[in-house]
CSV table of C-alpha atoms in Angstrom, one decimal:
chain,number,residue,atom,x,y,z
A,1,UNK,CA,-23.4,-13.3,-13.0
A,2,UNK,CA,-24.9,-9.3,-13.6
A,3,UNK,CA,-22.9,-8.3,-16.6
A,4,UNK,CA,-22.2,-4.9,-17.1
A,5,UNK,CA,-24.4,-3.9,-19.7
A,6,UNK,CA,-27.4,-5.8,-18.0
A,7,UNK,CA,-26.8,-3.1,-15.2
A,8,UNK,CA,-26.6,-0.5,-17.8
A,9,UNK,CA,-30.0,-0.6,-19.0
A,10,UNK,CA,-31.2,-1.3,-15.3
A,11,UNK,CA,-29.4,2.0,-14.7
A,12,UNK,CA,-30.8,3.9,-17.2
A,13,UNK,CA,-34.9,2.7,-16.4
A,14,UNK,CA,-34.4,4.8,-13.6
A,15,UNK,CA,-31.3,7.3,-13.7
A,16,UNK,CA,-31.0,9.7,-16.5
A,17,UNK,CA,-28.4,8.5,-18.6
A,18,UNK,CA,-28.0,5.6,-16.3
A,19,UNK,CA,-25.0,7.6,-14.1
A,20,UNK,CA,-25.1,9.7,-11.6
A,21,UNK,CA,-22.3,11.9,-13.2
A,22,UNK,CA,-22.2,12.1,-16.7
A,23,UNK,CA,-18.3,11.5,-17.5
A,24,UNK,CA,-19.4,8.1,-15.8
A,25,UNK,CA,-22.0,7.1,-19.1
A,26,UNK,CA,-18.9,6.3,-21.7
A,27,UNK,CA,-20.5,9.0,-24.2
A,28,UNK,CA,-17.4,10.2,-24.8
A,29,UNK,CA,-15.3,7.3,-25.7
A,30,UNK,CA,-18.7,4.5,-26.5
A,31,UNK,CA,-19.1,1.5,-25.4
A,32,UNK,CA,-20.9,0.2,-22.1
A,33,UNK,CA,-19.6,1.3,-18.6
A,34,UNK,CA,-18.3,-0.6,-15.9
A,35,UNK,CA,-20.6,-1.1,-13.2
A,36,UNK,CA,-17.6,-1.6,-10.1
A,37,UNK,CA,-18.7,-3.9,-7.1
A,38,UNK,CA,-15.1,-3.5,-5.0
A,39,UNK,CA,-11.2,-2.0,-5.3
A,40,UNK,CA,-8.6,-2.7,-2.7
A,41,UNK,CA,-4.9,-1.6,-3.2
A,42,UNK,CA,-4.3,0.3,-7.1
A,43,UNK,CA,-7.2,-2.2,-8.6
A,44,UNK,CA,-10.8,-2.2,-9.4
A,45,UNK,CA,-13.2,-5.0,-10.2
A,46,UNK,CA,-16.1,-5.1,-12.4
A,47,UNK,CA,-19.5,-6.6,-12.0
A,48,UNK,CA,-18.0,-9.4,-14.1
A,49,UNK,CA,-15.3,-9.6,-11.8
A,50,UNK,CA,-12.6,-8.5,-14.5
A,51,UNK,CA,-10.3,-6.9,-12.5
A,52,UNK,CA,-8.1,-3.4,-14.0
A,53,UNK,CA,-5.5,-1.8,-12.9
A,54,UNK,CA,-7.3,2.1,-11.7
A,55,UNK,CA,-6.1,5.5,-13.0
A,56,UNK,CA,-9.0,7.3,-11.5
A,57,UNK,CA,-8.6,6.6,-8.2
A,58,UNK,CA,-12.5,8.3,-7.7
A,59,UNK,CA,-11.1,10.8,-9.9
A,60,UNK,CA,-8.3,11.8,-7.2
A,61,UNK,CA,-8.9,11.4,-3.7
A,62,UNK,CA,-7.7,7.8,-3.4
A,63,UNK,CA,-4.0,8.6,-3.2
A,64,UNK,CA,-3.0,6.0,-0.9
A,65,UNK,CA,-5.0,3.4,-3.1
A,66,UNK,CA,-8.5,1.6,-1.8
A,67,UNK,CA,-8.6,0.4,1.5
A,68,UNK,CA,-5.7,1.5,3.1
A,69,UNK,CA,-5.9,0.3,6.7
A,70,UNK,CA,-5.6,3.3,8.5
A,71,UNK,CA,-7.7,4.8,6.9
A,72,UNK,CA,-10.5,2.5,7.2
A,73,UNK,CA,-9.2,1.8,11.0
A,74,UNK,CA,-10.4,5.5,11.3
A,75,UNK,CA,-13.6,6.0,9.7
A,76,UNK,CA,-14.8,2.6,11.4
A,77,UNK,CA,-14.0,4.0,14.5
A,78,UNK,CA,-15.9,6.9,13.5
A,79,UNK,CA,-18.6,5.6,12.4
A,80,UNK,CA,-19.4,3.5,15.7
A,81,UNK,CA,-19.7,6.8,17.6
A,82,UNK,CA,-22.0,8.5,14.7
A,83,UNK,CA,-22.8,9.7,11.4
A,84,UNK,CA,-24.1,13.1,11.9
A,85,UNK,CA,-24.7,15.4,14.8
A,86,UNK,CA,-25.6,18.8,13.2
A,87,UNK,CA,-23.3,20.5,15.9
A,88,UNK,CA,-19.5,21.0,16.7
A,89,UNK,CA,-16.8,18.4,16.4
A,90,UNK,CA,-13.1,18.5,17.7
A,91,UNK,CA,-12.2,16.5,14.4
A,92,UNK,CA,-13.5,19.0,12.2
A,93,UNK,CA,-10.9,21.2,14.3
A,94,UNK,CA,-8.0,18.7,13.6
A,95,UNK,CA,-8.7,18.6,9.7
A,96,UNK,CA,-8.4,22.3,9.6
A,97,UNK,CA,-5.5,22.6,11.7
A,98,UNK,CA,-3.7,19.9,9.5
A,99,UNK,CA,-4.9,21.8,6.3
A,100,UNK,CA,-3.7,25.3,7.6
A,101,UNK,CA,-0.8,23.7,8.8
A,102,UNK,CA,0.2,22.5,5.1
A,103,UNK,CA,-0.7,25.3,3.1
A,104,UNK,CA,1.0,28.4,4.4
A,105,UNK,CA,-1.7,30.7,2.4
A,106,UNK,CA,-4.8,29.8,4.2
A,107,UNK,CA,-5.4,30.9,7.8
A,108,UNK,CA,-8.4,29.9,8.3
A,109,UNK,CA,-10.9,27.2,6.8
A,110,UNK,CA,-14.7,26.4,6.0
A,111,UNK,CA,-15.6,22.5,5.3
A,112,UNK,CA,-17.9,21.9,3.3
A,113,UNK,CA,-19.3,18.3,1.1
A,114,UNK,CA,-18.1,19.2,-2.3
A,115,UNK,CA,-15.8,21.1,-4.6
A,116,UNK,CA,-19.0,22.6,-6.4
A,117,UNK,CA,-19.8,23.8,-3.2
A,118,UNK,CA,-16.9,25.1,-2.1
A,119,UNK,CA,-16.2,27.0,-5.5
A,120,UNK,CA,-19.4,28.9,-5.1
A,121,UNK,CA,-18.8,29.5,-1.9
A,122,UNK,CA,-15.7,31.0,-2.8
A,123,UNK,CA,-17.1,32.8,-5.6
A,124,UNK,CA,-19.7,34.4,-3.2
A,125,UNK,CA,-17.0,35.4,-0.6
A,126,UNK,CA,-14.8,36.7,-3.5
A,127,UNK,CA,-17.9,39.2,-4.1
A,128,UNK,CA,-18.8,40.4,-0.8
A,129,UNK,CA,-15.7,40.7,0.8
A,130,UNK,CA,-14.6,43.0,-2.5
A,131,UNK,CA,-17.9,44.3,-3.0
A,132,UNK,CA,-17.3,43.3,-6.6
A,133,UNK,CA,-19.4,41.2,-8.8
A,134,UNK,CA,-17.3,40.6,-11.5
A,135,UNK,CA,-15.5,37.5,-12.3
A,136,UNK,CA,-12.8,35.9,-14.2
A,137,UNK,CA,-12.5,32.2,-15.3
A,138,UNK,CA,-10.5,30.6,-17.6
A,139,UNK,CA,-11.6,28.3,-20.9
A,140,UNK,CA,-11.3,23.9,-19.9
A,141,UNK,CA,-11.2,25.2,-16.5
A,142,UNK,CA,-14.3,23.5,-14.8
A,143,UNK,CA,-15.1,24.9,-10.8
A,144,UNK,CA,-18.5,22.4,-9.9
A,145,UNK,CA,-21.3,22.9,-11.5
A,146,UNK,CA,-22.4,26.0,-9.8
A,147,UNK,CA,-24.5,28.8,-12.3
A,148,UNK,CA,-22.4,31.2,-12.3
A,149,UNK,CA,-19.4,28.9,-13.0
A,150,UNK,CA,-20.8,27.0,-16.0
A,151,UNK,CA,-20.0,29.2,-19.0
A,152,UNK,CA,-18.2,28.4,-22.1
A,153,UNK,CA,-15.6,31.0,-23.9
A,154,UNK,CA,-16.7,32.9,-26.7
A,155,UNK,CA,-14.4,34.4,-29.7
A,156,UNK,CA,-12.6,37.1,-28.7
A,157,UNK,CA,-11.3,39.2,-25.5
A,158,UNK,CA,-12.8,38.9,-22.4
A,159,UNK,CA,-16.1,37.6,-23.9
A,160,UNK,CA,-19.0,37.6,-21.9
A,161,UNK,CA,-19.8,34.7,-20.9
A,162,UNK,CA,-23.0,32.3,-22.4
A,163,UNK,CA,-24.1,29.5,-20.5
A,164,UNK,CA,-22.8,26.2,-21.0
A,165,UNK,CA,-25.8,24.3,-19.3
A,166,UNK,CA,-29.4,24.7,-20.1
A,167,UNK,CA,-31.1,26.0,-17.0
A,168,UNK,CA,-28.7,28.9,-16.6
A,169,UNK,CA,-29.8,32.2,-17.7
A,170,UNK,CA,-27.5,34.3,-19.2
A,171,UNK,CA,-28.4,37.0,-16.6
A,172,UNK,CA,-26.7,34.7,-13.8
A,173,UNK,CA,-23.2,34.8,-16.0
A,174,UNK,CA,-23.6,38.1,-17.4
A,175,UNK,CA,-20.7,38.9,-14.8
A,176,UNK,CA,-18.7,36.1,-15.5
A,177,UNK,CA,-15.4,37.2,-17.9
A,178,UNK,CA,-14.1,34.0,-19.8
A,179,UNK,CA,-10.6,34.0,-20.7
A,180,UNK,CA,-8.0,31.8,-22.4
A,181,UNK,CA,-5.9,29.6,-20.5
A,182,UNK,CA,-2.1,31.0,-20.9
A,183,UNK,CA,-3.2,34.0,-22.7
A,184,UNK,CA,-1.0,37.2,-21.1
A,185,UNK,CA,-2.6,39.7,-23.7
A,186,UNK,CA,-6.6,38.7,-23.1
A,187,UNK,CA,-5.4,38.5,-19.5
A,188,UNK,CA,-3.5,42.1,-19.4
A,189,UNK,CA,-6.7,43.7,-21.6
A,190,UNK,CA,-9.4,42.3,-18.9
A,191,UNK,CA,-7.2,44.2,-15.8
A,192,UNK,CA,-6.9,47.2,-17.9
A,193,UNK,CA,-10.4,47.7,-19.1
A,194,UNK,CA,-12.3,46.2,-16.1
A,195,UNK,CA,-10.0,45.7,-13.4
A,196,UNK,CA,-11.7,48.2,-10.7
A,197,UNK,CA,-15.1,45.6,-11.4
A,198,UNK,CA,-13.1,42.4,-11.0
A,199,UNK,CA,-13.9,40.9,-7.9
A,200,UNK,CA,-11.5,37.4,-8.4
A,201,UNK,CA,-9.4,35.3,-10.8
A,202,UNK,CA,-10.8,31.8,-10.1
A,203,UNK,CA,-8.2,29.1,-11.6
A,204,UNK,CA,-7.0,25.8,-11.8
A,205,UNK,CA,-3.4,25.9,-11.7
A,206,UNK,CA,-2.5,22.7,-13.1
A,207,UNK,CA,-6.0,22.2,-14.9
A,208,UNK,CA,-7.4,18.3,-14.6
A,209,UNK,CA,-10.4,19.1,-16.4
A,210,UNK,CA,-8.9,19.5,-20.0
A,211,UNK,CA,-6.8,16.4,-19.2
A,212,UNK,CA,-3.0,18.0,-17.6
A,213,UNK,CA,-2.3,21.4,-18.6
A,214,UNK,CA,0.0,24.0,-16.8
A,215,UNK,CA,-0.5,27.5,-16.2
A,216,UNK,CA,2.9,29.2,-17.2
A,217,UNK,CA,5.3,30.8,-14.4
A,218,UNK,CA,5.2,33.8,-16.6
A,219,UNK,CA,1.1,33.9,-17.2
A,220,UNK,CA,1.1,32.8,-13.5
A,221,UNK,CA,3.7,35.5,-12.0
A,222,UNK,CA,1.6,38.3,-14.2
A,223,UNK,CA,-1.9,36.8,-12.7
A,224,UNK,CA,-0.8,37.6,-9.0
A,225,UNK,CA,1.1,41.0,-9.9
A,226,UNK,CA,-2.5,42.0,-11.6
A,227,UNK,CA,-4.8,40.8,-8.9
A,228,UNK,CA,-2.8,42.3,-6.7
A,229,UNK,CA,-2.4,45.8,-8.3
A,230,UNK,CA,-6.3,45.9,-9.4
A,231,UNK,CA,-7.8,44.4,-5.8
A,232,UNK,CA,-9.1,41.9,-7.0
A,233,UNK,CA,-8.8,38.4,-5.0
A,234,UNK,CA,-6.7,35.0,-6.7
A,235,UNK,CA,-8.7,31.7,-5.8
A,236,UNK,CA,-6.5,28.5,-6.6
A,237,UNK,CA,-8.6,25.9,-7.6
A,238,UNK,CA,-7.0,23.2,-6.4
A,239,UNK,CA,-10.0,20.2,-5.5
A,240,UNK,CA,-8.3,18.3,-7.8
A,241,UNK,CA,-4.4,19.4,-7.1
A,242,UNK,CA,-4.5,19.8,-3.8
A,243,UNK,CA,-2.4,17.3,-1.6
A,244,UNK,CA,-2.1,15.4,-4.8
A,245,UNK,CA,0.9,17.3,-7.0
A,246,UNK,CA,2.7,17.8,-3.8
A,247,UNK,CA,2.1,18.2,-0.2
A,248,UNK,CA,1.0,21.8,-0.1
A,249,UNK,CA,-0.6,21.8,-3.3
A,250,UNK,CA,-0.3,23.2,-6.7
A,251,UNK,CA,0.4,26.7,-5.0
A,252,UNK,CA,3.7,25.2,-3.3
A,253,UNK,CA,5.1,24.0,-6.7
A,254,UNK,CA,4.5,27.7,-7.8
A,255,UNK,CA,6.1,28.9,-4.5
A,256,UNK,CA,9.2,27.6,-5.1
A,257,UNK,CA,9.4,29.5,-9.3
A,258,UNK,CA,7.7,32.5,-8.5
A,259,UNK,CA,9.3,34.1,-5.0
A,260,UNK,CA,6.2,35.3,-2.2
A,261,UNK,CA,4.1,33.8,-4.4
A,262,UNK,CA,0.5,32.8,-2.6
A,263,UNK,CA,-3.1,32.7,-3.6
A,264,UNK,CA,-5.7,34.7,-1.6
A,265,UNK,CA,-8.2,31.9,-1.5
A,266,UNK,CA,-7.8,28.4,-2.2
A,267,UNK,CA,-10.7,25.8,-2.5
A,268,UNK,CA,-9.6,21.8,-2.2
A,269,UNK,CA,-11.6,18.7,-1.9
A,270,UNK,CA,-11.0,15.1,-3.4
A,271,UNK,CA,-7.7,14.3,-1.2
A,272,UNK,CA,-8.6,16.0,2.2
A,273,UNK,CA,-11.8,13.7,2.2
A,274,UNK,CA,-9.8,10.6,1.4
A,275,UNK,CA,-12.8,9.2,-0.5
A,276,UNK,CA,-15.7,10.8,1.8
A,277,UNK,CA,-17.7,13.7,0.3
A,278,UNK,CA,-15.8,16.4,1.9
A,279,UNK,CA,-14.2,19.4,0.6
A,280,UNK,CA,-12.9,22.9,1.8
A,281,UNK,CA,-12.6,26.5,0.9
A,282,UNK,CA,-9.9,28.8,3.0
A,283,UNK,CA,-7.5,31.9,3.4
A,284,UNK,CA,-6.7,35.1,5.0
A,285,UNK,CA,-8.3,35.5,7.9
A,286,UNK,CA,-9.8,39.0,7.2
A,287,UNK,CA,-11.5,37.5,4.2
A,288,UNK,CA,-12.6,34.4,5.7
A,289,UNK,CA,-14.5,36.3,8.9
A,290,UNK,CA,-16.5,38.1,6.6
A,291,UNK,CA,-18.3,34.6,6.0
A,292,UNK,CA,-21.5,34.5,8.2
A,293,UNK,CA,-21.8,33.8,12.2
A,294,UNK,CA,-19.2,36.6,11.9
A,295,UNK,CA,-19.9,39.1,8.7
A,296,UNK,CA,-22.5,39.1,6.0
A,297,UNK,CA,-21.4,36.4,3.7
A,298,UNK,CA,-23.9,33.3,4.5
A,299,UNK,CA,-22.9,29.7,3.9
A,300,UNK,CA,-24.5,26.8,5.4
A,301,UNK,CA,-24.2,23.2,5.2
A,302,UNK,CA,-26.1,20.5,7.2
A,303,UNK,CA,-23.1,17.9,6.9
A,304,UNK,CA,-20.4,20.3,6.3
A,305,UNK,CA,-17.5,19.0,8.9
A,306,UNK,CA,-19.6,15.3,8.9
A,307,UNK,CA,-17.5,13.5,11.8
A,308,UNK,CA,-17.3,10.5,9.6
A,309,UNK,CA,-15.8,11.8,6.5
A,310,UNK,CA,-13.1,14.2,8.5
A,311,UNK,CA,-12.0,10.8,10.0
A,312,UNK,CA,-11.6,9.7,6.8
A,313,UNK,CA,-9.6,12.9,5.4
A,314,UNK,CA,-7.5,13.4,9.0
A,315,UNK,CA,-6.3,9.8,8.3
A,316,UNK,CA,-5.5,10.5,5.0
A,317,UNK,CA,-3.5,13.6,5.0
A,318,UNK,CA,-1.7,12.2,7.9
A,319,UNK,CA,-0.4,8.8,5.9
A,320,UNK,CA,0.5,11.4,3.2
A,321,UNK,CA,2.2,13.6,5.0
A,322,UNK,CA,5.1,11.2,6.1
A,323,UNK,CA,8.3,11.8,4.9
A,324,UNK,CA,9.4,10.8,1.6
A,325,UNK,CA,5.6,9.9,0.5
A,326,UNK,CA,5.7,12.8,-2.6
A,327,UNK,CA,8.9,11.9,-4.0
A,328,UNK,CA,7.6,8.3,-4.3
A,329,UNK,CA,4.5,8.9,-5.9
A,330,UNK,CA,6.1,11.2,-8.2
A,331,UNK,CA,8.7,8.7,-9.2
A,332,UNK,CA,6.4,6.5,-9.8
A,333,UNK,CA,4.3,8.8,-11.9
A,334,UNK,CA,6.9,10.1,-13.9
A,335,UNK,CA,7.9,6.5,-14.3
A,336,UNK,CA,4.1,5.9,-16.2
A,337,UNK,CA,4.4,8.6,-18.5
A,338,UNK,CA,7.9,8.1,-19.6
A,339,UNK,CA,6.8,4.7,-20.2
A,340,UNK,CA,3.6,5.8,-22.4
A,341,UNK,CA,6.1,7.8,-24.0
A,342,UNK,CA,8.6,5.1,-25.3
A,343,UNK,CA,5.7,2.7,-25.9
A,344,UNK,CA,4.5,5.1,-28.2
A,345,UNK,CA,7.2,6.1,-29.9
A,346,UNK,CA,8.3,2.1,-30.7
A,347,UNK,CA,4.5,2.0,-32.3
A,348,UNK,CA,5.2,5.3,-34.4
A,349,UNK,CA,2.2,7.3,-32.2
A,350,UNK,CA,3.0,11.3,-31.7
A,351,UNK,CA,1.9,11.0,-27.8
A,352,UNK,CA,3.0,13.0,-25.0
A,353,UNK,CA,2.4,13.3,-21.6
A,354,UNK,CA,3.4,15.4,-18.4
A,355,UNK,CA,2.9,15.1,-14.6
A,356,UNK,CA,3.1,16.5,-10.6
A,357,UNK,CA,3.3,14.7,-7.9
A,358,UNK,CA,0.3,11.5,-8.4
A,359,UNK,CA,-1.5,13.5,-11.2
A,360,UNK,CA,-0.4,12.7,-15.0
A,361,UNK,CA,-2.1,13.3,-18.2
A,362,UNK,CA,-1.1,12.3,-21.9
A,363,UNK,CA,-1.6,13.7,-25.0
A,364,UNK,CA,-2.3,12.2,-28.7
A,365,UNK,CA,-0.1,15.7,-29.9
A,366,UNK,CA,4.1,15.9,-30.5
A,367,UNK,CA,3.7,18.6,-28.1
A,368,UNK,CA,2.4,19.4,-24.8
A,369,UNK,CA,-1.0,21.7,-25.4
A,370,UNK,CA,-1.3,25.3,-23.3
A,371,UNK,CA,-5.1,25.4,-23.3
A,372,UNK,CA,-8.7,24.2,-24.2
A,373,UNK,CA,-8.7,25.1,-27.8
A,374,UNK,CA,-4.8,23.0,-28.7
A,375,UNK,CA,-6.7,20.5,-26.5
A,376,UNK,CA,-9.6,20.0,-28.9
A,377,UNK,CA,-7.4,19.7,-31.3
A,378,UNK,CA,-5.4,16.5,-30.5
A,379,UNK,CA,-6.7,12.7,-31.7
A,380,UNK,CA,-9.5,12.1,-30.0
A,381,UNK,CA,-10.5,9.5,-31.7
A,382,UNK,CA,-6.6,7.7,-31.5
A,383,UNK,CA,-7.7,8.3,-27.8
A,384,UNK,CA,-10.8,6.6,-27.7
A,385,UNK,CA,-9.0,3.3,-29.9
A,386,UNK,CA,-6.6,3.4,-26.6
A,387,UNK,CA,-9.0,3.7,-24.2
A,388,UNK,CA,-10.5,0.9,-25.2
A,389,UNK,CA,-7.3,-1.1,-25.9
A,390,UNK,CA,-6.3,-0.3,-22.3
A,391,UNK,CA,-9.8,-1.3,-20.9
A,392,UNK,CA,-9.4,-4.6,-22.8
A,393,UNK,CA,-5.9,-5.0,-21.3
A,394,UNK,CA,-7.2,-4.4,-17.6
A,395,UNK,CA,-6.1,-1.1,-17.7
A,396,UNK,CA,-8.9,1.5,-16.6
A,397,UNK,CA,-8.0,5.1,-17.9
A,398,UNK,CA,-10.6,8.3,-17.4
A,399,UNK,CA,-13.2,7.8,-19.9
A,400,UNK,CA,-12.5,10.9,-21.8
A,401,UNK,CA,-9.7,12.6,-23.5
A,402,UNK,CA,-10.4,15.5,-21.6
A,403,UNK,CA,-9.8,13.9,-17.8
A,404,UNK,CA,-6.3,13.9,-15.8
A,405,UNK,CA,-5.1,10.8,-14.5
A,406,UNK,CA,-4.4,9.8,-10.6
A,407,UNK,CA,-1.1,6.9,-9.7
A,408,UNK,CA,-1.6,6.3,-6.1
A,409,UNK,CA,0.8,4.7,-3.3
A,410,UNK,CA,-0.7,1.4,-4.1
A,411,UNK,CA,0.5,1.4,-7.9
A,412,UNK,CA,3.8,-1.2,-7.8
A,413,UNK,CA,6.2,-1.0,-10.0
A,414,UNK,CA,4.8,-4.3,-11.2
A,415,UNK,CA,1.6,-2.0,-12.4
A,416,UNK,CA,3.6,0.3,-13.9
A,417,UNK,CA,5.3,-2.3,-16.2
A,418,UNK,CA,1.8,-3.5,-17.1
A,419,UNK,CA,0.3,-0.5,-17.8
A,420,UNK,CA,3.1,0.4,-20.2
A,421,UNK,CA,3.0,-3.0,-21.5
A,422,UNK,CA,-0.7,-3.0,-22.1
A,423,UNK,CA,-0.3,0.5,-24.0
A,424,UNK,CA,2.7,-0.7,-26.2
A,425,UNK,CA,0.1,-3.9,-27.2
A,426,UNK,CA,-2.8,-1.1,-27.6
A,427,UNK,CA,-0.9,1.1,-29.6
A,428,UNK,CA,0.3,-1.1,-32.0
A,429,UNK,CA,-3.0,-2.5,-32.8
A,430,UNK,CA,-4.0,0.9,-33.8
């Protein structure tokens, strides 16, 4: 039999870091990765054939766990009429009808095959329909790994932005405002002393890239009143939230605290491809036609709308869509993390954890963190003992203290008890 670290130095002869995304290498929590060869239901087994009960879920899209038959019925069909045509499909027509149909915001829709490429293509619209160039982000928010996108936060207000990645010159982010998540004042300073430049707020409302963190209905309620008053255009982020902390997204959840509340642009991915590379970016339809056959913006994709992956994504926001699917998963969420909580506190462990919908992330902190810099500041090296505790247990969390977490449809109750079973073992060993 391969073992796994047999496939990791393989890996690495010929892929930089062995992985072809680097969250994927285990640098963060040590140790060798696992190299999967096959998932069905809520698990996942190793080249060793170790089987683990799977949190990531592809990092998000697999909400109705691995294999679900009709959503392979679909794409097998699919894929017996084609892979790829370059040109026109009715299906592509269907997926944006059923995303417009969900998401009372967006009016119209561009597919594309991934959430970096929809964020920049966002970010480009953003500009041109404003005639704008400058932008705000916010610090653990992460958009794809598009130039402009990649900047860390420096000290202080409204810092201009340095990159994060070698490769990107600081010219490319020179317009590219950096901002603390949650922060009213650095958020109300920005509007007043730039907000005529400002051509969007891109943001993650519930941010999965510094593990689970919440934007505030008060920091979220002033963010649309300021857009709003300056001109400047609100893109939701939601590739990792949408269709997976409720039906109509993150932006639905806000609906219902904030009244009239909508973004101008949202950008999804992850769920709406079901597992395929596929992602979208969408709204008004006055913004949306300035995008090229019709106005100046160009965007281009050679598989955007592939008939293969909207099969995939159609079937799956169809399954999801039936009634009573949300408040199932989200019991069942809620049910893991109140279970991480008491297994924690009968080890003595400060942990805490929160959740939407099939999206959950836990904390080594006695309280739940507002943004990046709290983050960095909780046990990350209690996580990493766990993480591997959990691993060993056949329990496979996201390989970093900094990643949300994913319960799909296929997660028993049975699973939940082991998970929380595993962690209370886990815990107490330290």
């Amino acid at each position: 039999m391969t073992s796994n670290a047999d496939l990791f130095a393989r890996a690495q002869r010929v892929i930089p870091g062995g992985v072809n995304s680097p969250v994927r290498a285990f640098r963060a929590v040590g140790g060798t990765p696992r190299f999967i060869q096959r998932a069905q239901g809520a698990y996942i087994w190793d080249a060793e054939g170790s089987r683990y009960i799977d949190y990531i879920g592809s990092w998000g899209p697999m909400i109705l766990g691995h294999g679900h038959p009709a959503v392979l019925e679909a794409v097998q069909k699919a894929a017996v009429d084609g892979f790829s045509f370059g040109a026109p499909t009715e299906r592509e027509i269907e997926l944006a009808e059923a995303i417009i149909g969900l998401v009372p915001s967006v009016e119209q829709v561009r597919l594309v095959s991934s959430g970096t490429e929809a964020g920049m293509s966002a970010l480009r619209l953003a500009r041109g329909a404003t005639g704008r160039n400058k932008i705000i982000k916010f610090e653990g928010c992460y958009h794809g790994h598009a130039d402009a996108l990649l900047v860390k936060a420096g000290s202080g207000l409204a810092t201009f932005g340095f990159p994060t990645s070698a490769g990107v010159p600081e010219d490319v982010v020179k317009h590219t405002l950096v901002l603390e998540y949650n922060n009213l004042a650095q958020l109300e300073e920005a509007f007043a002393t730039q907000g005529s430049e400002i051509a969007c707020v891109m943001i993650e409302p519930i941010a999965g890239n510094m593990n689970f963190v919440r934007a505030s209905v008060p920091f979220m309620t002033r963010l649309r009143a300021l857009c709003t008053q300056h001109g400047a255009l609100l893109v939701f982020d939601e590739v990792m939230s949408g269709f997976r902390v409720a039906l109509g997204g993150a932006q639905s959840v806000y609906a219902k605290l904030i009244p009239g509340f909508e973004p101008d642009m949202s950008v999804f991915g992850k769920v709406i491809g079901g597992g395929m590379p596929l992602a979208a970016f969408g709204g008004k339809k006055d913004v949306m036609s300035q995008l090229a056959p019709l106005g100046p913006v160009y965007q281009a994709g050679t598989l955007s709308g592939n008939p293969v992956a909207t099969a995939c994504g159609l079937a799956t926001l169809q399954e999801i869509s039936k009634p009573g699917f949300f408040e199932a998963l989200s019991a069942q969420t809620q049910s893991l993390v109140r279970g991480l909580e008491a297994a924690a506190r009968d080890a003595g462990v400060a942990l805490v954890g929160d959740s939407e919908g099939g999206m959950f992330g836990f904390f080594f902190a006695s309280e739940l963190p507002q943004n990046y810099g709290v983050v960095m500041a909780t046990d990350k090296e209690r996580f990493n003992r766990f993480f591997h505790g959990m691993l060993d247990r056949g329990v496979y969390l996201a390989p970093a203290l900094y990643e949300a977490g994913f319960v799909s449809a296929a997660h028993t109750p049975a699973d939940i008890a082991a998970t929380v079973a595993a962690a209370g073992q886990a815990l107490a060993q330290g």
